[in-house]
Amino acid sequence: NAGVMQNPRHLVRRRGQEARLRCSPMKGHSHVYWYRQLPEEGLKFMVYLQKENIIDESGMPKERFSAEFPKEGPSILRIQQVVRGDSAAYFCASSRGQGATDTQYFGPGTRLTVL
Amino acid sequence: AQKVTQAQTEISVVEKEDVTLDCVYETRDTTYYLFWYKQPPSGELVFLIRRNSFDEQNEISGRYSWNFQKSTSSFNFTITASQVVDSAVYFCALSNYETGGGNKLTFGTGTQLKVEL
């Protein structure tokens, strides 16, 4: 029973390039959350998606960041024109439903380094 | 606004000692959920426990126990007879459940636990 999958595990980009982070939720889960962990900090919520819909993007930076969760395939977090401050660990979590009792299970994270 | 405070940034203990990790939270909701996650050196996040605001019973799972006290807005985590494998960063989190809006988590800044031989 596979858990939440994220790839790549490590990603290196130069300033100005694009970063694409992928997340495949656990089987049977249709709700995906993205969180960012800056060095020496806790995780901060970015965006919550259901299949084909963005439900809450209140934690997303206004520019350069976007997310999608298509009908088929993984959820994608896309960062355009990366800057050094984007260097962080990006975690995806999935849950079966959106209720308060639906625990979020996290993937291993993608560690983005911007040179 | 929701807030989770983990005042202990780093704790070092010797193996077999008991250790308690503190978590204090703030919320205006009457219904909420509290969580603990473990982040070992490998980096992934491991779910440990979820408690709802209506259930103040303490919980024990092996060497782990949790003390939820609504009166002090605390949800502390105790590891008895600590082991080197317990070395990790531990995060306390609070759910912000909104009808139709999901269940985003507010995390504390984490406590780094080092267990030495």
Short mmCIF file of N, CA and C in Angstrom, two decimals, chain A residues 9 33 35 37 40-45 48 50 55-56 58 91 98-109 111, chain B residues 31 33 35 37 39 42-47 50 89 91 95 97-110:
data_model
loop_
_atom_site.label_atom_id
_atom_site.label_comp_id
_atom_site.label_asym_id
_atom_site.label_seq_id
_atom_site.Cartn_x
_atom_site.Cartn_y
_atom_site.Cartn_z
N ARG A 9 13.09 13.90 -5.39
CA ARG A 9 13.39 14.10 -3.97
C ARG A 9 14.30 15.31 -3.78
N TYR A 33 -2.68 18.63 -0.26
CA TYR A 33 -2.21 19.88 0.37
C TYR A 33 -0.71 20.01 0.07
N TYR A 35 2.75 22.10 1.39
CA TYR A 35 3.34 22.90 2.47
C TYR A 35 4.80 23.18 2.12
N GLN A 37 8.60 24.16 3.83
CA GLN A 37 9.41 24.24 5.04
C GLN A 37 10.71 24.96 4.72
N GLU A 40 15.19 25.67 9.10
CA GLU A 40 15.04 25.95 10.54
C GLU A 40 13.63 26.42 10.91
N GLU A 41 12.65 26.17 10.06
CA GLU A 41 11.29 26.60 10.37
C GLU A 41 10.32 25.43 10.29
N GLY A 42 9.11 25.67 10.79
CA GLY A 42 8.05 24.68 10.65
C GLY A 42 7.44 24.75 9.26
N LEU A 43 6.49 23.88 9.03
CA LEU A 43 5.84 23.85 7.73
C LEU A 43 4.76 24.92 7.65
N LYS A 44 4.65 25.51 6.47
CA LYS A 44 3.64 26.54 6.24
C LYS A 44 2.74 26.09 5.10
N PHE A 45 1.44 26.18 5.33
CA PHE A 45 0.46 25.80 4.32
C PHE A 45 0.58 26.69 3.08
N TYR A 48 -4.47 24.05 -1.12
CA TYR A 48 -5.27 22.84 -0.96
C TYR A 48 -6.05 22.61 -2.26
N GLN A 50 -8.48 19.77 -4.69
CA GLN A 50 -9.16 18.52 -4.98
C GLN A 50 -9.00 18.31 -6.48
N ILE A 55 -9.00 24.72 -4.05
CA ILE A 55 -10.00 25.09 -3.05
C ILE A 55 -9.52 26.26 -2.20
N ASP A 56 -8.26 26.23 -1.82
CA ASP A 56 -7.72 27.27 -0.94
C ASP A 56 -6.27 27.50 -1.31
N SER A 58 -4.62 30.33 -0.16
CA SER A 58 -4.31 31.50 0.67
C SER A 58 -2.85 31.57 1.10
N PHE A 91 6.58 19.90 0.87
CA PHE A 91 5.91 18.66 1.24
C PHE A 91 4.48 18.65 0.68
N GLN A 98 -12.19 15.76 3.13
CA GLN A 98 -11.84 17.10 3.59
C GLN A 98 -12.32 17.36 5.01
N GLY A 99 -12.85 16.34 5.65
CA GLY A 99 -13.36 16.53 6.99
C GLY A 99 -12.26 16.68 8.02
N ALA A 100 -12.65 17.16 9.17
CA ALA A 100 -11.69 17.38 10.24
C ALA A 100 -11.09 16.08 10.73
N THR A 101 -11.76 14.97 10.50
CA THR A 101 -11.23 13.68 10.96
C THR A 101 -10.35 13.01 9.91
N ASP A 102 -10.20 13.65 8.78
CA ASP A 102 -9.38 13.04 7.73
C ASP A 102 -7.92 13.44 7.89
N THR A 103 -7.15 12.51 8.40
CA THR A 103 -5.74 12.78 8.67
C THR A 103 -4.97 12.98 7.38
N GLN A 104 -4.05 13.91 7.40
CA GLN A 104 -3.18 14.12 6.25
C GLN A 104 -1.92 13.28 6.41
N TYR A 105 -1.59 12.57 5.35
CA TYR A 105 -0.37 11.78 5.33
C TYR A 105 0.60 12.44 4.36
N PHE A 106 1.82 12.58 4.83
CA PHE A 106 2.80 13.37 4.08
C PHE A 106 3.72 12.49 3.22
N GLY A 107 4.14 13.07 2.12
CA GLY A 107 5.17 12.46 1.31
C GLY A 107 6.54 12.79 1.87
N PRO A 108 7.60 12.29 1.23
CA PRO A 108 8.97 12.47 1.73
C PRO A 108 9.53 13.86 1.46
N GLY A 109 8.82 14.64 0.67
CA GLY A 109 9.28 16.00 0.40
C GLY A 109 10.19 16.09 -0.81
N ARG A 111 13.34 18.54 -1.90
CA ARG A 111 14.24 19.59 -1.45
C ARG A 111 14.76 20.37 -2.64
N THR B 31 -14.27 23.58 17.96
CA THR B 31 -13.94 22.24 17.47
C THR B 31 -12.65 22.32 16.70
N TYR B 33 -8.62 20.04 15.97
CA TYR B 33 -7.84 18.82 16.11
C TYR B 33 -6.37 19.17 16.29
N PHE B 35 -2.33 17.56 16.42
CA PHE B 35 -1.52 16.49 15.84
C PHE B 35 -0.08 16.59 16.32
N TYR B 37 3.64 15.20 14.64
CA TYR B 37 4.36 14.54 13.56
C TYR B 37 5.84 14.46 13.94
N GLN B 39 9.76 14.10 12.38
CA GLN B 39 10.59 14.25 11.18
C GLN B 39 11.99 13.75 11.52
N SER B 42 16.12 11.59 8.06
CA SER B 42 15.89 11.30 6.64
C SER B 42 14.94 12.31 6.00
N GLY B 43 14.18 13.04 6.82
CA GLY B 43 13.43 14.18 6.29
C GLY B 43 11.94 14.00 6.10
N GLU B 44 11.45 12.77 6.07
CA GLU B 44 10.02 12.62 5.84
C GLU B 44 9.24 12.97 7.11
N LEU B 45 7.96 13.17 6.96
CA LEU B 45 7.09 13.48 8.10
C LEU B 45 6.25 12.26 8.43
N VAL B 46 6.31 11.84 9.68
CA VAL B 46 5.59 10.65 10.10
C VAL B 46 4.48 11.05 11.06
N PHE B 47 3.26 10.68 10.74
CA PHE B 47 2.12 10.98 11.59
C PHE B 47 2.20 10.15 12.86
N ARG B 50 -3.52 12.05 16.37
CA ARG B 50 -4.53 13.11 16.19
C ARG B 50 -5.49 13.04 17.37
N VAL B 89 13.11 15.72 14.70
CA VAL B 89 12.39 16.96 14.99
C VAL B 89 10.92 16.58 15.13
N PHE B 91 7.02 17.91 15.46
CA PHE B 91 6.14 19.05 15.19
C PHE B 91 4.76 18.81 15.78
N SER B 95 -5.38 21.82 13.45
CA SER B 95 -6.15 21.88 12.21
C SER B 95 -7.05 23.11 12.21
N TYR B 97 -10.12 23.58 10.40
CA TYR B 97 -11.13 22.99 9.55
C TYR B 97 -12.18 24.01 9.16
N GLU B 98 -12.42 24.13 7.88
CA GLU B 98 -13.46 25.02 7.38
C GLU B 98 -14.39 24.21 6.51
N THR B 99 -15.67 24.30 6.75
CA THR B 99 -16.62 23.54 5.96
C THR B 99 -16.43 23.85 4.47
N GLY B 100 -16.18 22.83 3.72
CA GLY B 100 -15.95 23.01 2.29
C GLY B 100 -14.58 23.54 1.95
N GLY B 101 -13.83 23.93 2.94
CA GLY B 101 -12.54 24.57 2.67
C GLY B 101 -11.34 23.76 3.06
N GLY B 102 -11.58 22.52 3.46
CA GLY B 102 -10.44 21.69 3.76
C GLY B 102 -9.99 21.78 5.20
N ASN B 103 -8.82 21.29 5.42
CA ASN B 103 -8.35 21.02 6.76
C ASN B 103 -6.88 21.38 6.88
N LYS B 104 -6.52 22.59 6.51
CA LYS B 104 -5.09 22.94 6.51
C LYS B 104 -4.55 22.96 7.93
N LEU B 105 -3.30 22.60 8.05
CA LEU B 105 -2.64 22.49 9.35
C LEU B 105 -1.77 23.71 9.62
N THR B 106 -1.78 24.14 10.87
CA THR B 106 -0.87 25.17 11.34
C THR B 106 0.17 24.47 12.21
N PHE B 107 1.42 24.59 11.85
CA PHE B 107 2.49 23.88 12.54
C PHE B 107 3.24 24.79 13.50
N GLY B 108 3.75 24.19 14.57
CA GLY B 108 4.75 24.87 15.40
C GLY B 108 6.09 24.82 14.69
N THR B 109 7.08 25.42 15.30
CA THR B 109 8.41 25.50 14.67
C THR B 109 9.24 24.25 14.93
N GLY B 110 8.70 23.33 15.73
CA GLY B 110 9.39 22.07 15.93
C GLY B 110 10.35 22.06 17.11
#
